[in-house]
Structure formats: C-alpha cells, structure tokens
Short mmCIF file of C-alpha atoms in Angstrom, two decimals:
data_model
loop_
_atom_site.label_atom_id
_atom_site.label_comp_id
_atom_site.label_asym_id
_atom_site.label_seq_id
_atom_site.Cartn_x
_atom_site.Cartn_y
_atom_site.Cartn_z
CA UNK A 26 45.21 24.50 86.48
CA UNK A 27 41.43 23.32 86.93
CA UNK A 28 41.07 22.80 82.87
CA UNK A 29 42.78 18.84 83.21
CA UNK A 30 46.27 20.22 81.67
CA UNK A 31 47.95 20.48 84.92
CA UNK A 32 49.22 16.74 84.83
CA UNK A 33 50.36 17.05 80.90
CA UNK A 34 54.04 17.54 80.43
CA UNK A 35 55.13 19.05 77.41
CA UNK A 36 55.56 16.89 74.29
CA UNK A 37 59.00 16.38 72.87
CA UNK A 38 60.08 16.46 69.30
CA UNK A 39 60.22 12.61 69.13
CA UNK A 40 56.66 12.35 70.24
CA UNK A 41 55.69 15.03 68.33
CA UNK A 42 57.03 13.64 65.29
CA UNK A 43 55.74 10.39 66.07
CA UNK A 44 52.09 11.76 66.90
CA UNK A 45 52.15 13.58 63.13
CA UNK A 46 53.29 9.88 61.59
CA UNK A 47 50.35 8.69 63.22
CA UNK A 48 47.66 11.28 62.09
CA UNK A 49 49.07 11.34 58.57
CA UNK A 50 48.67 7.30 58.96
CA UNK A 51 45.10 7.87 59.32
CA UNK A 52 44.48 10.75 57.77
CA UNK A 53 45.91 8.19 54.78
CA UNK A 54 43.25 5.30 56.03
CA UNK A 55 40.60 7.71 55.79
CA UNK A 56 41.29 8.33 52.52
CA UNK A 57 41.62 4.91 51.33
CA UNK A 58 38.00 4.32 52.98
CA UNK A 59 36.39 7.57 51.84
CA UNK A 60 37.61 6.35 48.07
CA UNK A 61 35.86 2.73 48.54
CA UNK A 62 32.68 4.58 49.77
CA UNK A 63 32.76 6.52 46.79
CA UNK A 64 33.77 3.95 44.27
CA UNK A 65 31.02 1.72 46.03
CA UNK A 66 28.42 4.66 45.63
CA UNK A 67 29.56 4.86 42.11
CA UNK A 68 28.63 1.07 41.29
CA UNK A 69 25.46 1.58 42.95
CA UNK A 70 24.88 5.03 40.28
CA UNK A 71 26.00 3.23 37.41
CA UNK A 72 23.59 0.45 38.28
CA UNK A 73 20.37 2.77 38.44
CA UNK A 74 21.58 4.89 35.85
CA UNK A 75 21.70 1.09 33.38
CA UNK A 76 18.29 0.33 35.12
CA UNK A 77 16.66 3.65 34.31
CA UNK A 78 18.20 3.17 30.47
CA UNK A 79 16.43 -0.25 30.39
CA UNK A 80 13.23 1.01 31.64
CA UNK A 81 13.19 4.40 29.93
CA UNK A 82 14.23 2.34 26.72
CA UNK A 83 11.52 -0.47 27.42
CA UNK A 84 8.62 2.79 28.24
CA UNK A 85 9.79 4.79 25.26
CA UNK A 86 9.42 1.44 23.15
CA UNK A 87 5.76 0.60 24.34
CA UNK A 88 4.96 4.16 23.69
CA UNK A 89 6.13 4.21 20.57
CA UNK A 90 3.35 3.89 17.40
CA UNK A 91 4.77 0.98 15.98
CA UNK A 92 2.76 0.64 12.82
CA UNK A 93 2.04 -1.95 10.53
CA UNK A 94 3.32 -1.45 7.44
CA UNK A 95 0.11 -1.98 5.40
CA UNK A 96 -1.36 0.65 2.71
CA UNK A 97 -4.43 1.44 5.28
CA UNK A 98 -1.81 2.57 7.55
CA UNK A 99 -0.15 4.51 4.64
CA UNK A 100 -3.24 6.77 4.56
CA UNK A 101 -2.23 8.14 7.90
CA UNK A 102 1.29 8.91 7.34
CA UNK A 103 2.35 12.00 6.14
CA UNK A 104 2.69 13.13 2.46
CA UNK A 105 5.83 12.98 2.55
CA UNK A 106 6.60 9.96 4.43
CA UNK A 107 3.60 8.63 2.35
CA UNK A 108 6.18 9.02 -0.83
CA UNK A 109 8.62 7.40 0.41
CA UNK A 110 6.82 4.35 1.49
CA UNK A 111 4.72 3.75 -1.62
CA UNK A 112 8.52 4.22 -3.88
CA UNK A 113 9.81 0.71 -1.64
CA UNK A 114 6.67 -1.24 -2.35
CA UNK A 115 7.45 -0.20 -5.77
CA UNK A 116 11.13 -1.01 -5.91
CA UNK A 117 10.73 -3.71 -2.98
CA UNK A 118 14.51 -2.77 -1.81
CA UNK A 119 16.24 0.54 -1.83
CA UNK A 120 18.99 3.26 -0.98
CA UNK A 121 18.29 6.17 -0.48
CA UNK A 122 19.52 6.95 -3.75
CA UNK A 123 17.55 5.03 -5.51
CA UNK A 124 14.42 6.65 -3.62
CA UNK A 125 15.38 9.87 -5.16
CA UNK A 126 15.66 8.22 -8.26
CA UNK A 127 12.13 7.14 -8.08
CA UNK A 128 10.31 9.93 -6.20
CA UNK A 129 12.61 13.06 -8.16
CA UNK A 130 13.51 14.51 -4.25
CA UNK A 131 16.81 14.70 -2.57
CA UNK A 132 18.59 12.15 -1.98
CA UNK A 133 19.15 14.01 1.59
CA UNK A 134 15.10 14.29 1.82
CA UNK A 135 14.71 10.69 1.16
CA UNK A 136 17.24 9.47 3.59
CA UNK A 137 15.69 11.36 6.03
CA UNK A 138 12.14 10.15 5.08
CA UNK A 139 13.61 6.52 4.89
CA UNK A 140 15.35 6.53 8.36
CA UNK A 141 12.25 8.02 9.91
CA UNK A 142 9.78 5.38 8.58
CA UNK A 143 12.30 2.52 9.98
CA UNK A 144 12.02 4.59 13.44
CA UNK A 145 8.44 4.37 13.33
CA UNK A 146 8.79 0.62 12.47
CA UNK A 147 7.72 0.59 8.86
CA UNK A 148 10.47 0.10 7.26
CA UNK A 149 13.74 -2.37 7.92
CA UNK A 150 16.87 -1.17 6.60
CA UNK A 151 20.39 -3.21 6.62
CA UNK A 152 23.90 -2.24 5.30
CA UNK A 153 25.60 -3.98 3.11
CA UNK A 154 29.42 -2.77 2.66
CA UNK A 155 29.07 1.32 2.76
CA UNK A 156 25.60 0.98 1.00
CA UNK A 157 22.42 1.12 3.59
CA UNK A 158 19.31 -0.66 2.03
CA UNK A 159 15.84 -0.20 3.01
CA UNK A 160 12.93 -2.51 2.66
CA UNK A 161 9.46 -3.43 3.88
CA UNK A 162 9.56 -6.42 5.77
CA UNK B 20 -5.93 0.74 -29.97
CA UNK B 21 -2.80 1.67 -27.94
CA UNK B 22 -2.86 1.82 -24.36
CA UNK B 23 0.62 0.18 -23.47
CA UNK B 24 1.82 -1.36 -20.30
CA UNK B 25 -0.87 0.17 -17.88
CA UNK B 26 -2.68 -1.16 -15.19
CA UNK B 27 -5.90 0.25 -14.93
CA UNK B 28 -8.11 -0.10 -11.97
CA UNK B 29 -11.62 -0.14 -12.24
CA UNK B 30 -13.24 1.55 -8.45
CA UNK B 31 -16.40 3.00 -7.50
CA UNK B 32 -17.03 3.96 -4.27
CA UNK B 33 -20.19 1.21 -3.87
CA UNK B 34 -21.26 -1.32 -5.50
CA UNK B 35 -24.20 -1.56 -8.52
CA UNK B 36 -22.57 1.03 -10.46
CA UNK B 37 -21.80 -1.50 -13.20
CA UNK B 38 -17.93 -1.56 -12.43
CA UNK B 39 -17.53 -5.33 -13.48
CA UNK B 40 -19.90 -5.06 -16.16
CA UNK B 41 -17.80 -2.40 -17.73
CA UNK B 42 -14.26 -4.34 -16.46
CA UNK B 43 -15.41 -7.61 -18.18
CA UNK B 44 -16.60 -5.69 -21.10
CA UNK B 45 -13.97 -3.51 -21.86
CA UNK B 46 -11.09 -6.69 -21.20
CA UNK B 47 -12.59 -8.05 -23.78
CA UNK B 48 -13.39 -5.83 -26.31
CA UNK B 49 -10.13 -4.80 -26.00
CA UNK B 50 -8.86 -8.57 -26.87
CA UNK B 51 -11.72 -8.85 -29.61
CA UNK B 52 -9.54 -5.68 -31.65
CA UNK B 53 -5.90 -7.48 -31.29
CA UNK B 54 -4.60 -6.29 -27.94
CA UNK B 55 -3.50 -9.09 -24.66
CA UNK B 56 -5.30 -8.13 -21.81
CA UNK B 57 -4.71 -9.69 -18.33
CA UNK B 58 -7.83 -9.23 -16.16
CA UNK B 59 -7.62 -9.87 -12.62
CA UNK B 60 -10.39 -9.64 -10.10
CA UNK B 61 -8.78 -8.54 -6.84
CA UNK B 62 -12.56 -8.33 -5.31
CA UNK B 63 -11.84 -11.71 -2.99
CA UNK B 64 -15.24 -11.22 -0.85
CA UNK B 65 -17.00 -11.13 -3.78
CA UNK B 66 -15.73 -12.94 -6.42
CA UNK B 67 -17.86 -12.19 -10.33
CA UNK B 68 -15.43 -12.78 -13.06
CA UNK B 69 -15.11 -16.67 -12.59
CA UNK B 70 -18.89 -16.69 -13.05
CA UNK B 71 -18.89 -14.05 -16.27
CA UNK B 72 -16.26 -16.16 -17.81
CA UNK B 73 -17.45 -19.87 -16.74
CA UNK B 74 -18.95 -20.61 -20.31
CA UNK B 75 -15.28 -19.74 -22.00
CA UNK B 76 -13.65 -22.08 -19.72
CA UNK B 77 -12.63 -25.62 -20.68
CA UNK B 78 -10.69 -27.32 -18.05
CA UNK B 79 -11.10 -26.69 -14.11
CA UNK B 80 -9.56 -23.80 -12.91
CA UNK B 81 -6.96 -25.71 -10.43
CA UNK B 82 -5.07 -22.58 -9.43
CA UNK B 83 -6.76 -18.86 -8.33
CA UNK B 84 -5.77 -15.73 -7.71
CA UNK B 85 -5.60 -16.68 -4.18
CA UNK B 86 -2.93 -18.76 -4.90
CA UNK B 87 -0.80 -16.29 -6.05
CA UNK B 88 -1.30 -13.96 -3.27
CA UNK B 89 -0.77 -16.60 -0.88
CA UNK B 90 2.63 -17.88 -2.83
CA UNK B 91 1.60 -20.87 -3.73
CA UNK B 92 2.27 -20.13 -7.42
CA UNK B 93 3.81 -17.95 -9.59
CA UNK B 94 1.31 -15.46 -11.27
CA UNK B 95 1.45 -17.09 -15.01
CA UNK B 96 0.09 -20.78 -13.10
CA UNK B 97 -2.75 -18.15 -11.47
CA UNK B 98 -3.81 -16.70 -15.17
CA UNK B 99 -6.30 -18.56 -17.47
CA UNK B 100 -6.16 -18.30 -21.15
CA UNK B 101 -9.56 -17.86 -22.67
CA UNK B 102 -9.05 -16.59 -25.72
CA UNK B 103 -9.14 -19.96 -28.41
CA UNK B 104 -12.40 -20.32 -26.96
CA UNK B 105 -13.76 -16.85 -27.85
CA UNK B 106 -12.03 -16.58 -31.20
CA UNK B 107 -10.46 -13.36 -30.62
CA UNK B 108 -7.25 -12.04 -32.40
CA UNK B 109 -5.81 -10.93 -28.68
CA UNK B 110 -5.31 -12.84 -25.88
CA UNK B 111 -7.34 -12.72 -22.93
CA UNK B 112 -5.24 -13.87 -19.44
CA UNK B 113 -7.86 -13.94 -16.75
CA UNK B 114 -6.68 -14.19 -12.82
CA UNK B 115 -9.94 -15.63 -11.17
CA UNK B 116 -10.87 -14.71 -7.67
CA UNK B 117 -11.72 -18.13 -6.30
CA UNK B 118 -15.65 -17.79 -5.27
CA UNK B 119 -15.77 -20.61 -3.01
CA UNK B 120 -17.20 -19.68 0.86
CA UNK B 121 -14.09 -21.34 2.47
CA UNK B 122 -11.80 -19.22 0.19
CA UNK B 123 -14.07 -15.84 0.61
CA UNK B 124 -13.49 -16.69 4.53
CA UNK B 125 -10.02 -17.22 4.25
CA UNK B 126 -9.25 -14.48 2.45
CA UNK B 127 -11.85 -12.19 5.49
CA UNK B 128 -9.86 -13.53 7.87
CA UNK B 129 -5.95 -12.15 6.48
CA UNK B 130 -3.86 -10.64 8.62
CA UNK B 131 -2.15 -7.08 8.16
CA UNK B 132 1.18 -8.63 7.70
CA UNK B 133 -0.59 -10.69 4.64
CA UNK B 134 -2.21 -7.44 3.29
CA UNK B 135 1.45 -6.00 3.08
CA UNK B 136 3.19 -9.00 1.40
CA UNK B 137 -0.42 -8.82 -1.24
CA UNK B 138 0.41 -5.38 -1.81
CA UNK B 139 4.14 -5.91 -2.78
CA UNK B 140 3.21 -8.74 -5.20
CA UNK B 141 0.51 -6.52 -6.64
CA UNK B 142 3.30 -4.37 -7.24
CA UNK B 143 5.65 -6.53 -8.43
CA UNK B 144 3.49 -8.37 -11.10
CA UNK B 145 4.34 -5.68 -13.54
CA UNK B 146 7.66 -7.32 -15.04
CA UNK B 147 5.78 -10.81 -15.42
CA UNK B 148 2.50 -9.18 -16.90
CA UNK B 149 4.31 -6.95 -19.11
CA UNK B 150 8.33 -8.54 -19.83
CA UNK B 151 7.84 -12.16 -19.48
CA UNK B 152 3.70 -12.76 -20.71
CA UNK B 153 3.74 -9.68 -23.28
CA UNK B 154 0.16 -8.28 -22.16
CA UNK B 155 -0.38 -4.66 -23.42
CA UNK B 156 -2.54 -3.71 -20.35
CA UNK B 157 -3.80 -5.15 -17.14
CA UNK B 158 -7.47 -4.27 -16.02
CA UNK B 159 -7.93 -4.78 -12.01
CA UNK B 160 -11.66 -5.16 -11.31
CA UNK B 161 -11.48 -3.87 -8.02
CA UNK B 162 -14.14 -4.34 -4.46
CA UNK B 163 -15.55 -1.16 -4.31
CA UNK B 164 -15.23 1.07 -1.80
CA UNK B 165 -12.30 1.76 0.73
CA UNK B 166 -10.71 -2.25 1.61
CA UNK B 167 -7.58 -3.46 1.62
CA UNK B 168 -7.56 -4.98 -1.57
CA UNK B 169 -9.04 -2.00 -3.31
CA UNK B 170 -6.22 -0.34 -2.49
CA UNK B 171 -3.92 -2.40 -2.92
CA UNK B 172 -5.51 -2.35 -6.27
CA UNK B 173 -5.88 1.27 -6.58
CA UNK B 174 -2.65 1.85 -5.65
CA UNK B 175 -0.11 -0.60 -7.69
CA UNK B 176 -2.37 0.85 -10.57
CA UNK B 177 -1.31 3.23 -12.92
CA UNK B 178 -4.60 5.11 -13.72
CA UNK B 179 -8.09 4.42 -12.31
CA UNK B 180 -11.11 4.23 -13.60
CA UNK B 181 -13.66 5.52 -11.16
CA UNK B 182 -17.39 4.01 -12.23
CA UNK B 183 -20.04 6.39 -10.73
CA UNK B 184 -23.54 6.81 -11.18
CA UNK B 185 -25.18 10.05 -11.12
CA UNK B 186 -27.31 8.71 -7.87
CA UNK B 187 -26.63 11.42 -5.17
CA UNK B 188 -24.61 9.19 -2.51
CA UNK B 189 -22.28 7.68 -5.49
CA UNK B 190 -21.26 11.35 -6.16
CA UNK B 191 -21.02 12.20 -2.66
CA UNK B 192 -18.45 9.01 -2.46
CA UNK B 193 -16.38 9.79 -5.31
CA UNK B 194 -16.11 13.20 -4.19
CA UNK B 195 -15.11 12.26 -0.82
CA UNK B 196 -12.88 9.12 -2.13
CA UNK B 197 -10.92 11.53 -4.56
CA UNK B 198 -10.27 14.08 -1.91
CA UNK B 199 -9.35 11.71 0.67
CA UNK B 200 -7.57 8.52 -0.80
CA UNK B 201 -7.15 8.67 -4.87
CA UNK B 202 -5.62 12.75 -4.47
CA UNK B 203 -3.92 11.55 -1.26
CA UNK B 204 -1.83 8.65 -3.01
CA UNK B 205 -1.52 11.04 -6.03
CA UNK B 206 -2.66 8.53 -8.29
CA UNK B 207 -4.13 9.11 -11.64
CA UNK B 208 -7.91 9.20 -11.44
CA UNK B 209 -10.83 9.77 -14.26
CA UNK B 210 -14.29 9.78 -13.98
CA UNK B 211 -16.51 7.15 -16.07
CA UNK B 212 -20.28 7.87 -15.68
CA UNK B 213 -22.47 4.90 -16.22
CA UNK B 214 -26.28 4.60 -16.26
CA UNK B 215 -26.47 8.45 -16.66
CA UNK B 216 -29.54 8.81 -18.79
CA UNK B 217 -32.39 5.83 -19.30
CA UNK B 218 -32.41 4.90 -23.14
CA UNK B 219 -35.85 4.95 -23.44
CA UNK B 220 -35.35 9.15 -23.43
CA UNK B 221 -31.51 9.49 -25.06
CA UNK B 222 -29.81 12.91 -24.29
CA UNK B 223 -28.88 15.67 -26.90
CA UNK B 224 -25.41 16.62 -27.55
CA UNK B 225 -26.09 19.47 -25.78
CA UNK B 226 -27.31 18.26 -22.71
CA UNK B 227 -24.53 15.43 -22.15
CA UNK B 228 -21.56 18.35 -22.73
CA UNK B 229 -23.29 20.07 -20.12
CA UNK B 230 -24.09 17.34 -18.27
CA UNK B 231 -20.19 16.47 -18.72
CA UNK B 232 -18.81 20.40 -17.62
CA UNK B 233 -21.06 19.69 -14.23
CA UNK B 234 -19.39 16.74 -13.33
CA UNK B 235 -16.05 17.51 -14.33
CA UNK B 236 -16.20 21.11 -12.01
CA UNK B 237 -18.14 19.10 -9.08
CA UNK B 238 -14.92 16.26 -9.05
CA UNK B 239 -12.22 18.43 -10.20
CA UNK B 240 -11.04 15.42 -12.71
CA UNK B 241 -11.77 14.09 -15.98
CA UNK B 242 -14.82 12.77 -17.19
CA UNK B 243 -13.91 10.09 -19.81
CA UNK B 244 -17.50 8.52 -21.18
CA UNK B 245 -20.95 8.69 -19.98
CA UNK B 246 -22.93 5.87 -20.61
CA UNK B 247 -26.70 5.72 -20.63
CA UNK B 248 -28.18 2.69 -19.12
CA UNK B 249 -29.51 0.12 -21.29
CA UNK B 250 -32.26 -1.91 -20.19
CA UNK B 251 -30.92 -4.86 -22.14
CA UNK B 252 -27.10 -4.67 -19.98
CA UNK B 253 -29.73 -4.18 -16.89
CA UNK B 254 -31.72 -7.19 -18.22
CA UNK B 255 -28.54 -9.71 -19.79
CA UNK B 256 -27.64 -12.22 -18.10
CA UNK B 257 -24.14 -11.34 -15.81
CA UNK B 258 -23.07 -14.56 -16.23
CA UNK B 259 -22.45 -14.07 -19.95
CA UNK B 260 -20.44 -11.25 -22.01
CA UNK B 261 -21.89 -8.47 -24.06
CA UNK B 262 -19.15 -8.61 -26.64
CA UNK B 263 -19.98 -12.15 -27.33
CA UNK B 264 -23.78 -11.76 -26.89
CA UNK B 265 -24.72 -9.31 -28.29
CA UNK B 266 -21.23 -7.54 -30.38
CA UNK B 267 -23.28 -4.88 -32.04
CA UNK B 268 -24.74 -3.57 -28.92
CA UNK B 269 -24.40 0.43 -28.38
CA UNK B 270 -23.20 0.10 -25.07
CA UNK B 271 -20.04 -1.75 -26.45
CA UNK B 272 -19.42 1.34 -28.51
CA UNK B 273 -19.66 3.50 -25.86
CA UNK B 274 -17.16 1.44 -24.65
CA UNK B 275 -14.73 1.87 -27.29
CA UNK B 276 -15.09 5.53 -26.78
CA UNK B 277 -13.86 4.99 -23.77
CA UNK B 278 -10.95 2.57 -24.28
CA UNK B 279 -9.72 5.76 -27.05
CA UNK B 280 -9.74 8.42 -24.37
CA UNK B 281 -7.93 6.10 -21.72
CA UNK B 282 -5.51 5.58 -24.70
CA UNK B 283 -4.72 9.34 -24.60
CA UNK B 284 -4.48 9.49 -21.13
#
C-alpha cells in the first residue's frame, strides 16, 4: 500500500500492552509537569495578588484624609461625628458606653461614630480585656 | 451671687469691643461680693491681664499660663493669688498669659499636635479649678475672633459670653460666628452689648427694650445687658481696674446686672 503501512506487521498483545504502559507512563509525566506549571503559576498569582494588596493598601492610605485631631479640624466633621469627638476631649478616654453616657445616643450610634473617627485617624482606640477604649492621641 | 462651677468664656468676634475690660471687671467684682474666681487669659498673641493686674502683684510671676499648656506645671503653680492685695472677701486666682515677644512667638509658632494636647488640658482643668482649688466659676478672656485658642476656649466653656458692639461689621460677625461655630459646637451662647448708647445722651426704657427685641430677633439668642459706653472706661487707664478705681462707677453696676442674669442662665 503507497500510505507507508505496507512494511508494518500487526502488533501483538504483548506489544500492545507494553505500548499502553508506556503512554499511561507519560500520560502520568505529563501530569506531574502540567501540576508544577500550575503550582508555579500559582506562586507567581499569589505574589501579585500580595503586591497589589501592598500597593492598593499603601494608595488607599495616601488617599486617605488623615486629619489632625485639632478643634479647627472638628469644625469640618460632621455633626455627628462632631459629638462624638468633643465627648473624648471631655472624658479624655472612653467606651463606647461611656460616649452614650455623655452624649444621651446609642451606645450602637456611638460605637459607630467612635470606630469611624479612628478610621479617619482622629481617634486611637485599644482593648483592654473585652472592653475597647477610645482616646485622642 | 450664685453662678456655680461654670466656665464662662468671654468672645467677640474682633477686637475693641471691650471684652477684657468687661472679663477683668466682672472677675473681680465678682471676688469683691464673696465668690473665688479663677481668671485665665487664653489670648497668648496678645497677652492684657498681666498688665491690668501688675499693680496687685507682689512677687514675680515665675510661672505662666504657658507653662501649664506646655506641661511644665500643674495648673495651681500657673494661678496667682491676688486677692490679700485687693482686700476682697473672695479670692481672685489669675492664670497670666506671659506677654513677653519670645513667649508670644513661641506660642505663634505651635504645632497642631500642641493645639490638641492645649485643648484636652483646657478641658481637663475643671476637677482642679472646681474639686481641688474650690473656685465657684472660671472666666476665660478669650482672643477674639476664630483661633485656635479661642476655641479651645469657647469650646471647654460652659456658656459664652459674646461682647458685641452695635458697629455694623461686629454684628455681621456675631451673626456669622453663631451660625457657623458657637450653633455648630452647640454651645451655650448669650449676647452682651457694650458701648451701645454714648452717655452723654442715655436711652429711655423704652428705647433699650426695643433696642434689646432687635437684637435678640437679628441673633436668634439672648441678650443679657447692654451697656452704654462711658467716656471715663474709654478714658481709664487699662492698666488699672474699675472696681478698685473707681467702685461706685455705673458701668460696674451694669455689670452686676449682668453677673445676675448669667446666674440664671
């Protein structure tokens, strides 16, 4: 036959079998490599996923109105925020209980208040056991 | 006379409205009837009381204001007793603003960090003033105007005492100033008028309650006093006090007029 078979004699089991152990061998070695590419590819992701966190972090920080937490700047906060922020120059050091306390609000409302004003970098806070103080540095 | 454990700030929003003149004044007529008075003057870029006061001093002042703010003492080392030498059945603490050029710059030159940590122990003399030195009020004479250490002062106050003028931009200030900052903080604000009719040509009745009704629907607060302007205040010395001066003088009853309203605040 002119299609190159004509010399090819038919394979026996044995060879057969032992062709089959062969492509499953490599079939087998593929996948071993295929997994390194992908666990490589994966260490290179995880890398520029960390160095878009710093960066993002580090962009989102510049951008951020960090504000000084002086009473000229208090003019320029919000009413409510205001409240909050003129109760811990009062009491110096507070939960968020003892906001309420001072400002008759919620508790909830002054925690909220409190926890934004140490986001915009006017206020500290630290914990102490189950109790979170805030405070103007 | 009752007005207990307040801090009252005297304001205006410029200067020559006779805020000091009434803050000096009203200190001490308050410590001439039997009350302690602590008088501070926060205005550190221009310093008047230490100059007012001077004559009733006997020893150097060796610790300011200043000093306090800038924690280098506690505020009973910062406060000067001058009652013995006036005589008078209160005491009078005084915290002098230190009125020397190289403290004035110092003070110009603060940062905003500073102006924070001023503000907090503005607001935390109120247990030393009132628990551990037994003052009945506190009287902050106040820079005028919008600065940080008006208000800080306006702020760790508990009422204040807005000195205007019936000159057209004074109103237009006080108008603006309650609106904008004395509203905004939600502090406790009432009007004092001062120099509101010459006393050559003295007002009727009349005329001041209507004069009064005006000003109290133009500001939307409380007028507490109006006080006509006296050639001889205009005239005194300012480096002397009225009360000891001249005790008998109207504008010191005007005064206590005054001092009873801000009692029933």
């Amino acid at each position: 036959m002119a299609d190159g078979t004509e010399n090819r004699r038919p394979l026996d089991e044995l060879e057969t079998k032992s062709l089959l152990v062969k492509l499953i061998r490599e079939v087998h070695e593929l996948n071993q490599k295929f997994d390194s590419v992908v666990e490589f590819g994966g260490k290179i992701l995880k890398a520029q996923e960390e160095f878009l966190q710093r960066t993002t972090k580090q962009n989102h920080t510049d951008r951020t109105i960090k504000v000084e937490p002086d009473m000229v700047t208090l003019f320029s906060l919000p009413n409510a925020l205001r409240k909050t922020a003129m109760a811990l120059y009062k009491l110096e050091e507070a939960t968020a209980e003892d906001l309420a306390k001072e400002t008759k609000r919620l508790r909830a409302v002054e925690s909220s208040a409190a926890n934004q004003l140490v986001r915009m970098g006017f206020l500290n806070k630290r914990r102490e056991g189950r109790k979170v103080y805030f405070y103007i540095e | 006379m009752k007005i207990r454990e307040k801090i009252l700030a005297i304001h205006s929003s410029r200067g020559g409205t006779g805020k000091t003149t009434i803050a000096t004044n009203l200190a001490a007529t308050f410590a001439r009837e039997g009350l302690n008075i602590a008088l501070l003057d926060i205005d550190f870029r221009a310093p008047s009381l230490f100059g007012v006061f001077s004559k009733g001093i006997q020893k150097p002042v060796k610790l300011w204001l200043n000093d306090f703010l800038l924690d280098r003492c506690s505020l009973e080392h910062a406060l000067v007793d001058v009652s013995e030498e006036y005589g008078w059945e209160g005491k009078l603490l005084i915290g002098f603003a230190n009125p020397a050029i190289e403290a004035i710059r110092n003070m110009l030159g603060r940062s905003k960090s500073w102006e924070v940590a001023a503000a907090k122990k503005l607001f935390s003399m109120r247990t030393p003033i009132f628990n551990d030195m037994h003052m009945d009020c506190c009287i902050l004479d106040t820079s005028p105007g919008i600065q940080y250490s008006s208000i800080n002062g306006v702020v760790s106050s508990d009422v204040t005492v807005i000195v205007t003028t019936l000159d057209s931009l004074d109103i237009r200030g006080v108008k603006n100033m309650l609106v904008e900052f004395y509203d905004e903080f939600e502090k406790k604000s009432v009007i004092l008028m001062n120099k509101v009719f010459p006393q050559t040509r003295m007002w009727s009745e009349d005329e001041l309650n209507g004069l009064i009704t005006r000003m109290e629907k133009t500001f939307k607060h409380p007028i507490i006093g109006a006080i006509p302007c006296y050639c001889s205040v205009l005239e005194a010395n300012r480096d002397s006090l009225l009360v000891v001066e001249n005790p008998d003088h109207p504008f010191l009853k005007d005064l206590q007029e005054v001092a009873k309203r801000l009692e029933q605040l």
